[in-house]
CSV table of C-alpha atoms and ligand atoms in Angstrom, one decimal:
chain,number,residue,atom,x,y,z
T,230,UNK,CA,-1.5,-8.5,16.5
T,231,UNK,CA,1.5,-6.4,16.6
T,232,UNK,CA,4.6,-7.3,14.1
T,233,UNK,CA,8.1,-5.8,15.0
T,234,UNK,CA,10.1,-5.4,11.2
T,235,UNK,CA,13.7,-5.1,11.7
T,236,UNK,CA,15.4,-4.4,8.5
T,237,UNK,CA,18.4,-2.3,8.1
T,238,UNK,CA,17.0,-0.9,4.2
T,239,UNK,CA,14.5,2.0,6.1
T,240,UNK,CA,12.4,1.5,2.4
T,241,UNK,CA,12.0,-2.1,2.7
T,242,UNK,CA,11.1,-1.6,6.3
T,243,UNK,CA,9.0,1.0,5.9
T,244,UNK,CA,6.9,-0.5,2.9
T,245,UNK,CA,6.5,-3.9,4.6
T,246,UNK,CA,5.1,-1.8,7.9
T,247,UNK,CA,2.4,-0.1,5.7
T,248,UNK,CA,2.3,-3.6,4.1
T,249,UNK,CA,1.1,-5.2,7.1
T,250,UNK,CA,-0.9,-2.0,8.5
T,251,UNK,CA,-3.4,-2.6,5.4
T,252,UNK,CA,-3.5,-6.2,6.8
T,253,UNK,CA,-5.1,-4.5,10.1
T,254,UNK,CA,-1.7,-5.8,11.8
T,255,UNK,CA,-0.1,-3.2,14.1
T,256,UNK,CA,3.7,-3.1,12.6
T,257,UNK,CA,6.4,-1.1,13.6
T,258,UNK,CA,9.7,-0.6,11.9
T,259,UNK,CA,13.5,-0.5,13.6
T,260,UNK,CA,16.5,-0.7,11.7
T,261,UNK,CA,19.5,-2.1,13.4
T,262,UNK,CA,20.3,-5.2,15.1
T,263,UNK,CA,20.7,-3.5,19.0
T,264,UNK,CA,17.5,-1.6,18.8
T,265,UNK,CA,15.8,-5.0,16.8
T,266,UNK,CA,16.4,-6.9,20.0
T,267,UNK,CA,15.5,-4.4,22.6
T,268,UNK,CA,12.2,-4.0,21.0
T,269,UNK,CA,11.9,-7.4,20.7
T,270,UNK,CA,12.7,-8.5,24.3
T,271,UNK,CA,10.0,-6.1,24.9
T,272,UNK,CA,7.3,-8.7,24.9
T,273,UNK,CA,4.5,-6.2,22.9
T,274,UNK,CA,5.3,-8.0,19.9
T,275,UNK,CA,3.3,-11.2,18.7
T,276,UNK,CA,5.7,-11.9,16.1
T,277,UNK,CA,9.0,-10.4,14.7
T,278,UNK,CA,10.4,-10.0,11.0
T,279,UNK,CA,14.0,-10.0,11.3
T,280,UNK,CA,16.4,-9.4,8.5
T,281,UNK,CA,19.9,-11.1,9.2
T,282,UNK,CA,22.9,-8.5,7.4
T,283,UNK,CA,22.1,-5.6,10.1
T,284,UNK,CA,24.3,-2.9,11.6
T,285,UNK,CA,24.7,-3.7,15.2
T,286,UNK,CA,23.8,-7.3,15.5
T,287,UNK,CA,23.0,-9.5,13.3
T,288,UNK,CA,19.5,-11.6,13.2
T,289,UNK,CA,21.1,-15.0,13.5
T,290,UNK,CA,22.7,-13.4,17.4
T,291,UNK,CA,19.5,-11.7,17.7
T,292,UNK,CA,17.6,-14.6,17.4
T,293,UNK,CA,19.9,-17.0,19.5
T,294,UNK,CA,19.8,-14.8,22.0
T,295,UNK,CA,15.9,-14.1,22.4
T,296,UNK,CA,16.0,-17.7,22.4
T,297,UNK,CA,18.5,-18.4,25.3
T,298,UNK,CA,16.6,-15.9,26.8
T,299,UNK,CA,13.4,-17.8,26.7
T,300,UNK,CA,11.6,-15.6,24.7
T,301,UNK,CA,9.5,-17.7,22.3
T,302,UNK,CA,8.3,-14.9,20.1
T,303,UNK,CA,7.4,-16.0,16.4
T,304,UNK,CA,10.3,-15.3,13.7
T,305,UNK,CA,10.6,-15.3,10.4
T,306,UNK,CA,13.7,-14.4,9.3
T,307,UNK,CA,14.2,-11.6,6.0
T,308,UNK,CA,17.3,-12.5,4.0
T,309,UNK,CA,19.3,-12.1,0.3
T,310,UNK,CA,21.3,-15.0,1.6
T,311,UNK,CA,20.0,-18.1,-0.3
T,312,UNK,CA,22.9,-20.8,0.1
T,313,UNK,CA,21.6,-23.8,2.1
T,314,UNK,CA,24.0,-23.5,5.2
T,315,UNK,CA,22.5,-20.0,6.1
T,316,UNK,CA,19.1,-21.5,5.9
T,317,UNK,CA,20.2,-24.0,8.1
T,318,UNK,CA,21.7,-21.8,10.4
T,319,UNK,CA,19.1,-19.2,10.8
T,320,UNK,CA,16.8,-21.9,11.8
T,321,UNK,CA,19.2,-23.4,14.2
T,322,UNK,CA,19.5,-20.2,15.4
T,323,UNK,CA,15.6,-20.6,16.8
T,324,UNK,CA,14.0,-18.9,13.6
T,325,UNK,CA,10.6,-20.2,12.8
T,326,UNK,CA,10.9,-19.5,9.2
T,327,UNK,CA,12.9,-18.1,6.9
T,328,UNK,CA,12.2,-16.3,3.6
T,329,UNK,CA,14.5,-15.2,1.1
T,330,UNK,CA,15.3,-12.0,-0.8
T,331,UNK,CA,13.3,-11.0,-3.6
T,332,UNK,CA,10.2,-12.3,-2.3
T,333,UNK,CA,6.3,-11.6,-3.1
T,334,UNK,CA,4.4,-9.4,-0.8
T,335,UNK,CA,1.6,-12.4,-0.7
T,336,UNK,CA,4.3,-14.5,0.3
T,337,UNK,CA,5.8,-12.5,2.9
T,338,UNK,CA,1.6,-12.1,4.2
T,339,UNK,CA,1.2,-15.9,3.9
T,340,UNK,CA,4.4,-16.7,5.8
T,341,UNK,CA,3.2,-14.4,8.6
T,342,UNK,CA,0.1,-15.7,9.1
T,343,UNK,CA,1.3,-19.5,9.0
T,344,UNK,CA,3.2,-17.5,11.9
T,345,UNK,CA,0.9,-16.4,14.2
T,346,UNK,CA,-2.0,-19.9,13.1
T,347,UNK,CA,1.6,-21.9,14.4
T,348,UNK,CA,1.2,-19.7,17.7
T,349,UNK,CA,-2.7,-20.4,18.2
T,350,UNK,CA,-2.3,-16.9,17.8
T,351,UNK,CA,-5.7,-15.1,16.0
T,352,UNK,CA,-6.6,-11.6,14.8
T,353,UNK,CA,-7.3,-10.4,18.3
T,354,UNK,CA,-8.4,-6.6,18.7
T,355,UNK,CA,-10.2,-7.3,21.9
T,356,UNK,CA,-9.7,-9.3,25.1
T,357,UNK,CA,-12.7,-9.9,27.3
T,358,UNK,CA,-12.7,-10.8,30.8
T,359,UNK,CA,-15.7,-11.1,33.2
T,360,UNK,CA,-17.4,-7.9,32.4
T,361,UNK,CA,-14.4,-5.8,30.8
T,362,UNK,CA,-13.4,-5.9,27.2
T,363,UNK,CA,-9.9,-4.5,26.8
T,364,UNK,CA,-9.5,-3.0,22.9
T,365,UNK,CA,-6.5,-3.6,21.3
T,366,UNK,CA,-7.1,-1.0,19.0
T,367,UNK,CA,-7.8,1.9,20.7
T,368,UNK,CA,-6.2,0.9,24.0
T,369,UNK,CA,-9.4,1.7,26.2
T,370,UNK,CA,-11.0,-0.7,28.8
T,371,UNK,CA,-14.4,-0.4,28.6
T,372,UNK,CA,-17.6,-1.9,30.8
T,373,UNK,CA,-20.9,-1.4,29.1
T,374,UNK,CA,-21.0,2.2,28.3
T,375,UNK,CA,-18.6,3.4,30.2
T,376,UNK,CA,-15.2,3.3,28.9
T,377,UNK,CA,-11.6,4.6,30.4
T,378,UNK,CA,-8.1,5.2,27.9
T,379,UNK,CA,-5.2,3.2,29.4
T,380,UNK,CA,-1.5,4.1,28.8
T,381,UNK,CA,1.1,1.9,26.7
T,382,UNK,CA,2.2,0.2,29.8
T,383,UNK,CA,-1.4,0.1,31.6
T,384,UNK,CA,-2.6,-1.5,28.3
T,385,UNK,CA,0.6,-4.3,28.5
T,386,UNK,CA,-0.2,-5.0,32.2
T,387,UNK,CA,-4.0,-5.2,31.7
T,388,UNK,CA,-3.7,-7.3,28.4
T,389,UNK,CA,-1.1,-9.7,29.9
T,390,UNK,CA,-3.7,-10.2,33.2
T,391,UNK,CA,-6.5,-10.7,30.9
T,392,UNK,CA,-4.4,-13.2,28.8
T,393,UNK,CA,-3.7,-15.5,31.5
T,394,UNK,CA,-4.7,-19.1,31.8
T,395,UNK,CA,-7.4,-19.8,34.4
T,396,UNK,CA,-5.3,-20.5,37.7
T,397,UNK,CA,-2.3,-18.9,36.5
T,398,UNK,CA,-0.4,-16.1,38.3
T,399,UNK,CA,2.3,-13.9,36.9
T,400,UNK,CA,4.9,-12.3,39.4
T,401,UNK,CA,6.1,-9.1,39.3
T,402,UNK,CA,9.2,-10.5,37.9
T,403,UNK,CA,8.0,-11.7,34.8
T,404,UNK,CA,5.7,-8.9,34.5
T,405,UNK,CA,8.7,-6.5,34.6
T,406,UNK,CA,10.6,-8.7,32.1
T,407,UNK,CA,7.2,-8.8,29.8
T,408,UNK,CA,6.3,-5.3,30.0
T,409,UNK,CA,9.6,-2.6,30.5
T,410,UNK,CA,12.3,-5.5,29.1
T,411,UNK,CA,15.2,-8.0,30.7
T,412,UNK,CA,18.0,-5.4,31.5
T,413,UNK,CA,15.1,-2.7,31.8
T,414,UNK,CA,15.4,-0.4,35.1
T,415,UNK,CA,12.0,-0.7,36.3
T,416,UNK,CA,11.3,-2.0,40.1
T,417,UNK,CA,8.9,-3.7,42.1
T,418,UNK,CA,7.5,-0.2,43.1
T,419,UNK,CA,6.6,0.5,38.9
T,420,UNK,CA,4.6,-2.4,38.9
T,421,UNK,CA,2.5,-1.5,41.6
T,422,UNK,CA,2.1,1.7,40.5
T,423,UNK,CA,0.6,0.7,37.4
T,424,UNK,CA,-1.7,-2.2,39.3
T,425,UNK,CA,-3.0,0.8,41.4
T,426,UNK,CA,-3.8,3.0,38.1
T,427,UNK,CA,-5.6,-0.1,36.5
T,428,UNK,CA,-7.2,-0.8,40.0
T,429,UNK,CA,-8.8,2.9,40.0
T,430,UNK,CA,-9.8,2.6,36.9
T,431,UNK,CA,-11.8,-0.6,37.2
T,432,UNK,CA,-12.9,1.7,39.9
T,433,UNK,CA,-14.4,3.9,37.9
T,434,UNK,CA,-15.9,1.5,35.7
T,435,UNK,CA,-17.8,0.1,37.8
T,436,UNK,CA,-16.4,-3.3,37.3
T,437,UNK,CA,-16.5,-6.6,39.4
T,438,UNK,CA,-13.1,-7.4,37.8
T,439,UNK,CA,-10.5,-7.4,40.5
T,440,UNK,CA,-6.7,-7.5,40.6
T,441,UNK,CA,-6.1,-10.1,42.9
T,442,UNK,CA,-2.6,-10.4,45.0
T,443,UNK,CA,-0.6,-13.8,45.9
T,444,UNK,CA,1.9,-12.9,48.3
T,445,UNK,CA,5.2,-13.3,46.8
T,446,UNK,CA,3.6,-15.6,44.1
T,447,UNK,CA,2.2,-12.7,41.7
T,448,UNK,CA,-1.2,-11.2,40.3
T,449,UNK,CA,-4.0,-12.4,38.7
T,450,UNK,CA,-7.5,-11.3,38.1
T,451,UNK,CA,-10.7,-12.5,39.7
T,452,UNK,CA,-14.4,-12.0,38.7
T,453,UNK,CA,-17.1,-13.0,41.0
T,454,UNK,CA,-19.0,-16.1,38.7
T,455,UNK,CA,-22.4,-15.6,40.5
K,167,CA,CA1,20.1,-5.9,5.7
């Protein structure tokens, strides 16, 4: 589980990152409203704690906009404001929740996990599929003994392959969007590059697990069930 904090106060941020560390989440801090929605458009986040007075923009546009945008990412929105009408508007505003200023840190922990159970999303450190287990942790793929590091961006593509419904395909659209970001640079030619890296290292693993090609529908992964 990885938690994006974006919260203008860098000690408030930084103390609710080590806050959620010690809860074995993977949290990361930013602390104004551009850099809050970059990250969080990002799709490596499976849930974002957004403060709403921040430099830039603020979270009510940030969450609008991940919103119009699609992006269904858990929020819980971090504010001093307490006056009925904000709450009202941060939730219109496609929050999820919305927790005010002085709070108590089993609060904010109980509000995130309500979060992520809303989601169907669990504690997940590893991904299995056919006979790979992706870690979470340690960002290796690994085949019975054998195991192989994967970059940041290896590690998104494989995890979102493995996290695919049965039957589903993702194009290389989405995967761009999902992986480098909406108004990111990155081509058709990255994504292949990075199927080819995962490819050779499946290789070397030894594995059965195959990245399969649609034309001009997308990827998904096989395994041979016999
Ligand atoms: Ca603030």
């Amino acid at each position: 589980m990885r938690i994006l904090v974006v919260e203008d106060e860098k000690n408030l941020a930084n103390s609710l990152v080590r806050l959620l560390e010690v809860e074995k989440y993977a949290a990361e801090a930013v602390y104004d409203g551009k850099s809050g929605l970059e990250y969080a458009r990002s799709g490596q986040y499976d849930a974002l704690i957004l403060d709403v007075m921040l430099p830039g923009l603020d979270g009510f546009t940030i969450s609008s906009i991940l919103r119009e945008e699609g992006n269904d990412i858990p929020i819980l929105m971090l504010t001093a404001r307490y006056k009925t009408m904000d709450k009202v508007h941060g939730l219109d505003s496609g929050a999820d929740d919305y927790l005010t200023k002085p709070f108590t840190t089993e609060e904010l922990l109980a509000r995130v996990r309500a979060l992520l159970r809303r989601q169907g999303a669990i504690h997940m450190d590893e991904i299995v599929f056919g006979d790979i287990t992706l870690s979470l942790n340690t960002s290796t793929l690994s085949r019975k003994d054998k195991q192989v590091r994967l970059s940041r961006k290896e590690q998104d593509v494989m995890r979102i392959l493995m996290s695919l419904p049965p039957e589903h395909i993702i194009s290389k659209d989405e995967l761009i969007i999902k992986v480098w970001g909406a108004d990111s640079e990155a081509v058709d030619n990255n994504v292949e590059a990075y199927i080819s890296f995962l490819r050779k290292k499946l290789l070397y693993l030894g594995s059965d697990v195959q990245i399969s090609v649609q034309r001009r529908l997308g990827y998904f992964l096989e395994y041979p069930q016999c």
